[in-house]
Amino acid sequence: MNNLATLRNEDRNEAKGVQRIRRLPDPTLGALWDSIILDAALKEQLLSQAVLNFTLRSKVDRTVLPLHGAILLVGPPGTGKTSLARGLAHRTAASFRTKDFRLLEVEPHALTSSAMGKTQRAVTDLFAQSIAEAAAAGPTIVLLDEVETLAADRSKLSLEANPVDIHRATDAVLVQLDALADDYPNLLFLATSNFPQAVDSAFTSRCDLVVNVALPDRDACGRILEDCLAGLGKTFPAIGKLVSSPKFDQCAAECMGLDGRAIRKMVATALASSPETAARPERVTIDDLLTAARATKAGRKMGDKAP
Ligand SMILES: Nc1ncnc2c1ncn2[C@@H]1O[C@H](COP(=O)(O)OP(=O)(O)OP(=O)(O)O)[C@@H](O)[C@H]1O
Ligand SMILES: [Mg+2]
């Protein structure tokens, strides 16, 4: 099959719950990995665990090392978990130049929005068919975003509020994870969740590594802001120069408590601080950024107090 035909087949995505299939490595995802500012040791730990999955699991018996081929990223919304997981998929594949990796992105909501009683079937089909087929064809990484939707903590579900269906879906995920871990050593799940307390503990226990992606600290806030302004500086040089403003540090300090997404959105808020600035974004000032950072934080606090 020529390349075009292969790609067309990949784009055709009939498997329910598989949102997208990508070939790896993919430099676009590499840029994501670089854009997420995080403790370098944590990034290294993630990459090492992911690489080990592919070097070790096919060679060492699971009775010796009971690895499941799953990594879980937990942390508040907007801290870069999904971007990191996609970037990690790229970096992992790039470490094995000779192999042909694929990334399957799963959309859990597509499975649970099935008609009542069908979720368990949809989960089983996804894992036992779509994922198993991909893993049989070559090294495969599966992104399970918002995994609490699929592997909900059964101990916290009340039967009235949460249908039996969800219990069965969680059971099915666990059964399938065990089966796939036995049969496919060249498979790695990258799961993310905003609500670690909502993820079933039997799922978490199966993860080979659980990483907490926290809100950025003071230094990271500064680096995210700098990265964002420098990126804008490529189009609007005056914006890039704000990084060397005497008030830059104060502005970075104002971002403390915000997640990375909120910091980048705050910059957009500053660019929209007046119709004039919106029309000519290079007019944005460091004071506009300070005001936007304070307003974003105040907005967050009000949001926290809302019932
Ligand atoms: N630590 C960070 N460094 C740089 N940018 C960040 C960081 N955290 C988040 N961002 C920015 O925020 C955006 C959102 O990130 P992403 O969607 O990966 O977060 P998430 O943790 O998956 O969020 P959610 O939990 O809401 O799904 C990214 O495009 C990225 O630009
Ligand atoms: Mg996400």
mmCIF file of C-alpha atoms and ligand atoms in Angstrom:
data_model
loop_
_atom_site.group_PDB
_atom_site.id
_atom_site.type_symbol
_atom_site.label_atom_id
_atom_site.label_comp_id
_atom_site.label_asym_id
_atom_site.label_seq_id
_atom_site.Cartn_x
_atom_site.Cartn_y
_atom_site.Cartn_z
ATOM 1 C CA MET A 1 0.000 0.000 0.000
ATOM 2 C CA ASN A 2 1.418 3.408 -0.810
ATOM 3 C CA ASN A 3 1.745 6.096 1.819
ATOM 4 C CA LEU A 4 -1.309 7.996 0.694
ATOM 5 C CA ALA A 5 -3.510 4.922 0.855
ATOM 6 C CA THR A 6 -2.182 4.099 4.317
ATOM 7 C CA LEU A 7 -2.923 7.585 5.536
ATOM 8 C CA ARG A 8 -6.409 7.492 4.097
ATOM 9 C CA ASN A 9 -7.052 4.291 5.965
ATOM 10 C CA GLU A 10 -5.809 5.907 9.140
ATOM 11 C CA ASP A 11 -8.007 8.922 8.688
ATOM 12 C CA ARG A 12 -11.048 6.761 8.190
ATOM 13 C CA ASN A 13 -11.970 6.263 11.755
ATOM 14 C CA GLU A 14 -14.903 4.016 12.193
ATOM 15 C CA ALA A 15 -14.022 2.651 15.617
ATOM 16 C CA LYS A 16 -16.315 4.182 18.168
ATOM 17 C CA GLY A 17 -14.426 6.074 20.829
ATOM 18 C CA VAL A 18 -11.227 6.448 18.795
ATOM 19 C CA GLN A 19 -11.199 10.125 17.981
ATOM 20 C CA ARG A 20 -7.972 10.231 16.038
ATOM 21 C CA ILE A 21 -5.078 8.065 14.918
ATOM 22 C CA ARG A 22 -1.702 9.661 14.271
ATOM 23 C CA ARG A 23 1.573 8.343 13.050
ATOM 24 C CA LEU A 24 4.511 8.959 15.395
ATOM 25 C CA PRO A 25 6.915 10.638 15.689
ATOM 26 C CA ASP A 26 5.081 13.850 14.873
ATOM 27 C CA PRO A 27 7.083 17.086 15.269
ATOM 28 C CA THR A 28 3.883 19.076 15.906
ATOM 29 C CA LEU A 29 3.496 17.080 19.103
ATOM 30 C CA GLY A 30 7.178 17.634 19.883
ATOM 31 C CA ALA A 31 6.478 21.381 19.922
ATOM 32 C CA LEU A 32 3.744 20.724 22.502
ATOM 33 C CA TRP A 33 6.202 18.881 24.746
ATOM 34 C CA ASP A 34 8.596 21.836 24.561
ATOM 35 C CA SER A 35 5.842 24.399 25.181
ATOM 36 C CA ILE A 36 4.853 22.896 28.539
ATOM 37 C CA ILE A 37 7.017 24.416 31.231
ATOM 38 C CA LEU A 38 7.458 21.945 34.034
ATOM 39 C CA ASP A 39 10.151 20.696 36.361
ATOM 40 C CA ALA A 40 12.738 19.128 34.024
ATOM 41 C CA ALA A 41 13.150 16.137 36.370
ATOM 42 C CA LEU A 42 9.428 15.372 36.104
ATOM 43 C CA LYS A 43 9.522 15.469 32.299
ATOM 44 C CA GLU A 44 12.552 13.200 32.354
ATOM 45 C CA GLN A 45 10.814 10.764 34.677
ATOM 46 C CA LEU A 46 7.804 10.612 32.362
ATOM 47 C CA LEU A 47 9.932 10.014 29.290
ATOM 48 C CA SER A 48 12.059 7.378 31.034
ATOM 49 C CA GLN A 49 9.008 5.436 32.216
ATOM 50 C CA ALA A 50 7.440 5.559 28.755
ATOM 51 C CA VAL A 51 10.643 4.407 27.040
ATOM 52 C CA LEU A 52 11.141 1.617 29.593
ATOM 53 C CA ASN A 53 7.676 0.344 28.744
ATOM 54 C CA PHE A 54 8.822 -0.447 25.211
ATOM 55 C CA THR A 55 12.310 -1.712 26.068
ATOM 56 C CA LEU A 56 11.376 -3.956 28.988
ATOM 57 C CA ARG A 57 7.868 -5.320 28.843
ATOM 58 C CA SER A 58 8.443 -7.590 25.860
ATOM 59 C CA LYS A 59 11.461 -9.139 27.591
ATOM 60 C CA VAL A 60 10.524 -9.511 31.255
ATOM 61 C CA ASP A 61 7.748 -11.715 32.570
ATOM 62 C CA ARG A 62 4.842 -9.990 34.324
ATOM 63 C CA THR A 63 5.311 -12.275 37.331
ATOM 64 C CA VAL A 64 8.679 -10.530 37.828
ATOM 65 C CA LEU A 65 7.533 -6.959 37.113
ATOM 66 C CA PRO A 66 3.749 -6.565 36.976
ATOM 67 C CA LEU A 67 3.784 -3.608 34.568
ATOM 68 C CA HIS A 68 0.479 -2.702 32.906
ATOM 69 C CA GLY A 69 1.788 -0.169 30.427
ATOM 70 C CA ALA A 70 -0.128 2.794 31.850
ATOM 71 C CA ILE A 71 0.916 6.237 33.055
ATOM 72 C CA LEU A 72 -1.543 8.588 34.764
ATOM 73 C CA LEU A 73 -1.199 12.377 34.820
ATOM 74 C CA VAL A 74 -3.347 14.071 37.431
ATOM 75 C CA GLY A 75 -3.701 17.743 38.257
ATOM 76 C CA PRO A 76 -5.921 20.818 38.114
ATOM 77 C CA PRO A 77 -7.497 21.908 34.801
ATOM 78 C CA GLY A 78 -5.235 23.801 32.419
ATOM 79 C CA THR A 79 -1.915 22.558 33.804
ATOM 80 C CA GLY A 80 -0.846 20.994 30.498
ATOM 81 C CA LYS A 81 -1.668 17.297 31.060
ATOM 82 C CA THR A 82 -3.158 16.597 27.636
ATOM 83 C CA SER A 83 -0.414 18.561 25.865
ATOM 84 C CA LEU A 84 2.241 16.715 27.865
ATOM 85 C CA ALA A 85 0.700 13.330 27.095
ATOM 86 C CA ARG A 86 0.653 14.080 23.348
ATOM 87 C CA GLY A 87 4.190 15.441 23.510
ATOM 88 C CA LEU A 88 5.328 12.414 25.486
ATOM 89 C CA ALA A 89 3.911 10.105 22.817
ATOM 90 C CA HIS A 90 6.056 11.886 20.244
ATOM 91 C CA ARG A 91 9.206 11.900 22.372
ATOM 92 C CA THR A 92 8.814 8.227 23.221
ATOM 93 C CA ALA A 93 8.435 7.237 19.573
ATOM 94 C CA ALA A 94 11.349 9.493 18.611
ATOM 95 C CA SER A 95 13.548 7.494 21.012
ATOM 96 C CA PHE A 96 13.009 4.393 18.830
ATOM 97 C CA ARG A 97 13.864 5.639 15.376
ATOM 98 C CA THR A 98 13.499 2.311 13.664
ATOM 99 C CA LYS A 99 9.962 1.559 14.814
ATOM 100 C CA ASP A 100 6.639 2.603 13.452
ATOM 101 C CA PHE A 101 4.534 3.984 16.323
ATOM 102 C CA ARG A 102 0.877 5.062 16.317
ATOM 103 C CA LEU A 103 -1.021 7.338 18.692
ATOM 104 C CA LEU A 104 -4.704 6.555 19.271
ATOM 105 C CA GLU A 105 -6.678 9.314 20.942
ATOM 106 C CA VAL A 106 -9.731 8.044 22.777
ATOM 107 C CA GLU A 107 -12.811 10.139 23.399
ATOM 108 C CA PRO A 108 -14.332 8.621 26.564
ATOM 109 C CA HIS A 109 -17.512 10.678 26.334
ATOM 110 C CA ALA A 110 -18.355 9.032 23.010
ATOM 111 C CA LEU A 111 -18.444 5.695 24.853
ATOM 112 C CA THR A 112 -20.392 6.726 27.921
ATOM 113 C CA SER A 113 -22.937 8.690 25.938
ATOM 114 C CA SER A 114 -24.052 5.415 24.391
ATOM 115 C CA ALA A 115 -27.555 4.331 25.148
ATOM 116 C CA MET A 116 -28.034 2.932 28.653
ATOM 117 C CA GLY A 117 -26.573 -0.502 29.036
ATOM 118 C CA LYS A 118 -24.283 -0.089 26.047
ATOM 119 C CA THR A 119 -21.277 1.541 27.705
ATOM 120 C CA GLN A 120 -19.742 -1.726 28.853
ATOM 121 C CA ARG A 121 -20.062 -3.146 25.330
ATOM 122 C CA ALA A 122 -18.564 0.019 23.805
ATOM 123 C CA VAL A 123 -15.622 -0.083 26.241
ATOM 124 C CA THR A 124 -14.994 -3.745 25.568
ATOM 125 C CA ASP A 125 -15.148 -3.222 21.792
ATOM 126 C CA LEU A 126 -12.753 -0.304 21.984
ATOM 127 C CA PHE A 127 -10.146 -2.144 24.031
ATOM 128 C CA ALA A 128 -10.527 -5.702 22.751
ATOM 129 C CA GLN A 129 -10.917 -4.717 19.091
ATOM 130 C CA SER A 130 -9.677 -1.272 18.104
ATOM 131 C CA ILE A 131 -6.800 -0.980 20.578
ATOM 132 C CA ALA A 132 -5.807 -4.652 20.350
ATOM 133 C CA GLU A 133 -5.751 -4.455 16.520
ATOM 134 C CA ALA A 134 -3.546 -1.377 16.599
ATOM 135 C CA ALA A 135 -1.213 -2.953 19.165
ATOM 136 C CA ALA A 136 -0.945 -6.115 17.074
ATOM 137 C CA ALA A 137 0.134 -4.011 14.079
ATOM 138 C CA GLY A 138 2.961 -2.151 15.860
ATOM 139 C CA PRO A 139 3.993 -0.115 18.904
ATOM 140 C CA THR A 140 0.959 1.834 20.047
ATOM 141 C CA ILE A 141 0.354 4.657 22.490
ATOM 142 C CA VAL A 142 -3.227 5.348 23.595
ATOM 143 C CA LEU A 143 -4.285 8.683 25.051
ATOM 144 C CA LEU A 144 -7.131 8.177 27.526
ATOM 145 C CA ASP A 145 -8.068 11.777 28.274
ATOM 146 C CA GLU A 146 -10.332 12.453 31.265
ATOM 147 C CA VAL A 147 -10.109 8.842 32.314
ATOM 148 C CA GLU A 148 -12.412 9.334 35.310
ATOM 149 C CA THR A 149 -15.257 9.192 32.782
ATOM 150 C CA LEU A 150 -14.320 5.598 31.955
ATOM 151 C CA ALA A 151 -12.763 4.329 35.168
ATOM 152 C CA ALA A 152 -15.027 6.065 37.687
ATOM 153 C CA ASP A 153 -14.457 5.254 41.348
ATOM 154 C CA ARG A 154 -17.027 2.544 41.978
ATOM 155 C CA SER A 155 -16.862 3.044 45.745
ATOM 156 C CA LYS A 156 -18.160 6.618 45.391
ATOM 157 C CA LEU A 157 -20.963 5.993 42.934
ATOM 158 C CA SER A 158 -24.446 5.787 44.280
ATOM 159 C CA LEU A 159 -26.664 3.503 42.282
ATOM 160 C CA GLU A 160 -29.418 6.101 42.001
ATOM 161 C CA ALA A 161 -27.187 8.937 40.813
ATOM 162 C CA ASN A 162 -24.937 6.817 38.642
ATOM 163 C CA PRO A 163 -26.376 3.962 36.675
ATOM 164 C CA VAL A 164 -25.087 0.436 36.997
ATOM 165 C CA ASP A 165 -23.792 1.034 33.494
ATOM 166 C CA ILE A 166 -20.872 3.102 34.831
ATOM 167 C CA HIS A 167 -19.930 0.367 37.328
ATOM 168 C CA ARG A 168 -19.842 -2.111 34.500
ATOM 169 C CA ALA A 169 -17.793 0.249 32.318
ATOM 170 C CA THR A 170 -15.160 0.543 35.054
ATOM 171 C CA ASP A 171 -15.111 -3.226 35.489
ATOM 172 C CA ALA A 172 -14.699 -3.639 31.732
ATOM 173 C CA VAL A 173 -11.795 -1.159 31.620
ATOM 174 C CA LEU A 174 -9.973 -3.075 34.371
ATOM 175 C CA VAL A 175 -10.556 -6.469 32.768
ATOM 176 C CA GLN A 176 -9.388 -5.142 29.404
ATOM 177 C CA LEU A 177 -6.303 -3.441 30.848
ATOM 178 C CA ASP A 178 -5.240 -6.749 32.410
ATOM 179 C CA ALA A 179 -5.854 -8.665 29.186
ATOM 180 C CA LEU A 180 -4.000 -6.142 27.009
ATOM 181 C CA ALA A 181 -1.078 -5.971 29.456
ATOM 182 C CA ASP A 182 -0.671 -9.734 29.090
ATOM 183 C CA ASP A 183 -0.950 -9.852 25.322
ATOM 184 C CA TYR A 184 0.615 -6.613 24.038
ATOM 185 C CA PRO A 185 3.914 -5.451 25.559
ATOM 186 C CA ASN A 186 4.266 -2.789 22.863
ATOM 187 C CA LEU A 187 1.273 -0.848 24.127
ATOM 188 C CA LEU A 188 1.270 2.164 26.434
ATOM 189 C CA PHE A 189 -1.731 4.013 27.885
ATOM 190 C CA LEU A 190 -1.320 7.672 28.792
ATOM 191 C CA ALA A 191 -4.274 8.662 30.970
ATOM 192 C CA THR A 192 -5.153 12.112 32.318
ATOM 193 C CA SER A 193 -7.560 13.284 34.985
ATOM 194 C CA ASN A 194 -8.587 16.487 36.729
ATOM 195 C CA PHE A 195 -10.219 14.510 39.488
ATOM 196 C CA PRO A 196 -7.847 11.879 40.902
ATOM 197 C CA GLN A 197 -10.344 11.195 43.686
ATOM 198 C CA ALA A 198 -12.932 10.248 41.063
ATOM 199 C CA VAL A 199 -10.682 7.660 39.383
ATOM 200 C CA ASP A 200 -11.198 4.103 40.555
ATOM 201 C CA SER A 201 -8.353 3.031 42.859
ATOM 202 C CA ALA A 202 -8.015 -0.283 41.035
ATOM 203 C CA PHE A 203 -7.267 1.700 37.873
ATOM 204 C CA THR A 204 -4.716 3.919 39.654
ATOM 205 C CA SER A 205 -3.118 0.821 41.172
ATOM 206 C CA ARG A 206 -2.621 -0.608 37.672
ATOM 207 C CA CYS A 207 -0.743 2.517 36.540
ATOM 208 C CA ASP A 208 3.034 2.062 36.453
ATOM 209 C CA LEU A 209 3.550 5.749 37.238
ATOM 210 C CA VAL A 210 1.210 8.415 38.595
ATOM 211 C CA VAL A 211 2.469 11.958 38.123
ATOM 212 C CA ASN A 212 1.006 14.987 39.793
ATOM 213 C CA VAL A 213 1.048 17.980 37.438
ATOM 214 C CA ALA A 214 0.694 20.910 39.816
ATOM 215 C CA LEU A 215 -0.018 24.596 39.243
ATOM 216 C CA PRO A 216 3.114 26.428 38.085
ATOM 217 C CA ASP A 217 5.321 27.917 40.822
ATOM 218 C CA ARG A 218 6.616 31.492 40.721
ATOM 219 C CA ASP A 219 9.521 30.666 38.429
ATOM 220 C CA ALA A 220 7.361 28.599 36.064
ATOM 221 C CA CYS A 221 4.742 31.399 35.906
ATOM 222 C CA GLY A 222 7.500 33.740 34.724
ATOM 223 C CA ARG A 223 8.712 31.255 32.128
ATOM 224 C CA ILE A 224 5.201 30.596 30.776
ATOM 225 C CA LEU A 225 4.556 34.332 30.492
ATOM 226 C CA GLU A 226 7.930 34.811 28.823
ATOM 227 C CA ASP A 227 7.272 31.974 26.364
ATOM 228 C CA CYS A 228 3.887 33.461 25.491
ATOM 229 C CA LEU A 229 5.229 37.006 25.002
ATOM 230 C CA ALA A 230 8.213 35.729 23.014
ATOM 231 C CA GLY A 231 5.829 33.733 20.785
ATOM 232 C CA LEU A 232 3.746 36.855 20.151
ATOM 233 C CA GLY A 233 6.989 38.753 19.625
ATOM 234 C CA LYS A 234 7.590 36.774 16.444
ATOM 235 C CA THR A 235 4.640 38.614 14.899
ATOM 236 C CA PHE A 236 4.631 41.752 17.047
ATOM 237 C CA PRO A 237 8.236 42.540 18.063
ATOM 238 C CA ALA A 238 7.082 45.206 20.580
ATOM 239 C CA ILE A 239 5.260 42.518 22.585
ATOM 240 C CA GLY A 240 8.396 40.359 22.761
ATOM 241 C CA LYS A 241 10.251 43.321 24.290
ATOM 242 C CA LEU A 242 7.882 43.408 27.301
ATOM 243 C CA VAL A 243 9.882 40.484 28.739
ATOM 244 C CA SER A 244 12.706 42.904 29.580
ATOM 245 C CA SER A 245 10.380 45.467 31.176
ATOM 246 C CA PRO A 246 11.272 46.361 34.808
ATOM 247 C CA LYS A 247 7.714 45.346 35.769
ATOM 248 C CA PHE A 248 7.926 41.905 34.151
ATOM 249 C CA ASP A 249 8.773 40.178 37.462
ATOM 250 C CA GLN A 250 5.849 41.846 39.189
ATOM 251 C CA CYS A 251 3.601 40.663 36.389
ATOM 252 C CA ALA A 252 4.896 37.087 36.715
ATOM 253 C CA ALA A 253 4.285 37.262 40.480
ATOM 254 C CA GLU A 254 0.685 38.323 39.822
ATOM 255 C CA CYS A 255 0.217 35.094 37.839
ATOM 256 C CA MET A 256 0.902 32.917 40.884
ATOM 257 C CA GLY A 257 -2.127 30.734 41.559
ATOM 258 C CA LEU A 258 -3.131 30.623 37.877
ATOM 259 C CA ASP A 259 -2.673 27.542 35.694
ATOM 260 C CA GLY A 260 -0.689 27.672 32.446
ATOM 261 C CA ARG A 261 -3.810 27.949 30.298
ATOM 262 C CA ALA A 262 -5.093 30.870 32.382
ATOM 263 C CA ILE A 263 -1.728 32.662 32.131
ATOM 264 C CA ARG A 264 -1.762 32.439 28.332
ATOM 265 C CA LYS A 265 -5.420 33.496 28.188
ATOM 266 C CA MET A 266 -4.633 36.398 30.502
ATOM 267 C CA VAL A 267 -2.244 37.716 27.846
ATOM 268 C CA ALA A 268 -5.091 37.584 25.316
ATOM 269 C CA THR A 269 -7.249 39.503 27.801
ATOM 270 C CA ALA A 270 -4.554 42.193 27.978
ATOM 271 C CA LEU A 271 -4.473 42.368 24.157
ATOM 272 C CA ALA A 272 -8.219 42.985 24.293
ATOM 273 C CA SER A 273 -7.972 45.641 27.004
ATOM 274 C CA SER A 274 -9.330 48.301 24.621
ATOM 275 C CA PRO A 275 -10.658 48.380 21.061
ATOM 276 C CA GLU A 276 -7.516 50.324 20.074
ATOM 277 C CA THR A 277 -5.158 47.682 21.478
ATOM 278 C CA ALA A 278 -7.251 44.898 19.988
ATOM 279 C CA ALA A 279 -6.920 46.609 16.589
ATOM 280 C CA ARG A 280 -3.159 47.049 17.030
ATOM 281 C CA PRO A 281 -1.992 44.404 19.552
ATOM 282 C CA GLU A 282 1.595 45.733 19.555
ATOM 283 C CA ARG A 283 0.292 48.637 21.653
ATOM 284 C CA VAL A 284 -0.260 46.406 24.695
ATOM 285 C CA THR A 285 1.684 47.604 27.761
ATOM 286 C CA ILE A 286 3.104 45.835 30.774
ATOM 287 C CA ASP A 287 0.459 47.663 32.852
ATOM 288 C CA ASP A 288 -2.260 46.120 30.660
ATOM 289 C CA LEU A 289 -0.765 42.728 31.510
ATOM 290 C CA LEU A 290 -0.666 43.539 35.232
ATOM 291 C CA THR A 291 -4.300 44.636 35.173
ATOM 292 C CA ALA A 292 -5.332 41.533 33.227
ATOM 293 C CA ALA A 293 -3.441 39.229 35.627
ATOM 294 C CA ARG A 294 -5.138 40.813 38.653
ATOM 295 C CA ALA A 295 -8.544 40.649 36.976
ATOM 296 C CA THR A 296 -8.041 36.985 36.030
ATOM 297 C CA LYS A 297 -7.119 36.107 39.603
ATOM 298 C CA ALA A 298 -10.054 38.059 41.009
ATOM 299 C CA GLY A 299 -12.332 36.261 38.546
ATOM 300 C CA ARG A 300 -10.981 32.904 39.692
ATOM 301 C CA LYS A 301 -11.583 33.755 43.341
ATOM 302 C CA MET A 302 -15.185 34.709 42.619
ATOM 303 C CA GLY A 303 -15.572 31.464 40.684
ATOM 304 C CA ASP A 304 -14.262 29.525 43.697
ATOM 305 C CA LYS A 305 -16.857 31.141 45.952
ATOM 306 C CA ALA A 306 -19.748 30.461 43.604
ATOM 307 C CA PRO A 307 -22.077 27.751 44.913
HETATM 308 N N1 LIG B 1 3.028 24.309 32.492
HETATM 309 C C1 LIG B 1 2.656 24.914 31.363
HETATM 310 N N2 LIG B 1 3.561 25.550 30.598
HETATM 311 C C2 LIG B 1 3.216 26.188 29.471
HETATM 312 N N3 LIG B 1 1.961 26.221 28.987
HETATM 313 C C3 LIG B 1 1.016 25.599 29.691
HETATM 314 C C4 LIG B 1 1.301 24.911 30.911
HETATM 315 N N4 LIG B 1 0.172 24.383 31.396
HETATM 316 C C5 LIG B 1 -0.788 24.699 30.506
HETATM 317 N N5 LIG B 1 -0.304 25.429 29.490
HETATM 318 C C6 LIG B 1 -1.061 25.939 28.342
HETATM 319 O O1 LIG B 1 -2.432 25.682 28.558
HETATM 320 C C7 LIG B 1 -3.023 25.041 27.431
HETATM 321 C C8 LIG B 1 -3.944 23.952 27.926
HETATM 322 O O2 LIG B 1 -3.193 22.804 28.291
HETATM 323 P P1 LIG B 1 -3.834 21.350 28.334
HETATM 324 O O3 LIG B 1 -5.095 21.301 27.556
HETATM 325 O O4 LIG B 1 -2.747 20.404 27.973
HETATM 326 O O5 LIG B 1 -4.146 21.256 29.892
HETATM 327 P P2 LIG B 1 -4.921 20.096 30.681
HETATM 328 O O6 LIG B 1 -4.172 19.939 31.967
HETATM 329 O O7 LIG B 1 -5.069 18.907 29.819
HETATM 330 O O8 LIG B 1 -6.298 20.779 30.956
HETATM 331 P P3 LIG B 1 -7.685 20.046 31.322
HETATM 332 O O9 LIG B 1 -7.458 19.369 32.625
HETATM 333 O O10 LIG B 1 -8.661 21.172 31.414
HETATM 334 O O11 LIG B 1 -7.986 19.087 30.211
HETATM 335 C C9 LIG B 1 -1.890 24.513 26.588
HETATM 336 O O12 LIG B 1 -2.106 24.790 25.254
HETATM 337 C C10 LIG B 1 -0.671 25.248 27.071
HETATM 338 O O13 LIG B 1 -0.350 26.232 26.137
HETATM 339 MG MG MG B 2 -6.773 17.884 29.183
#
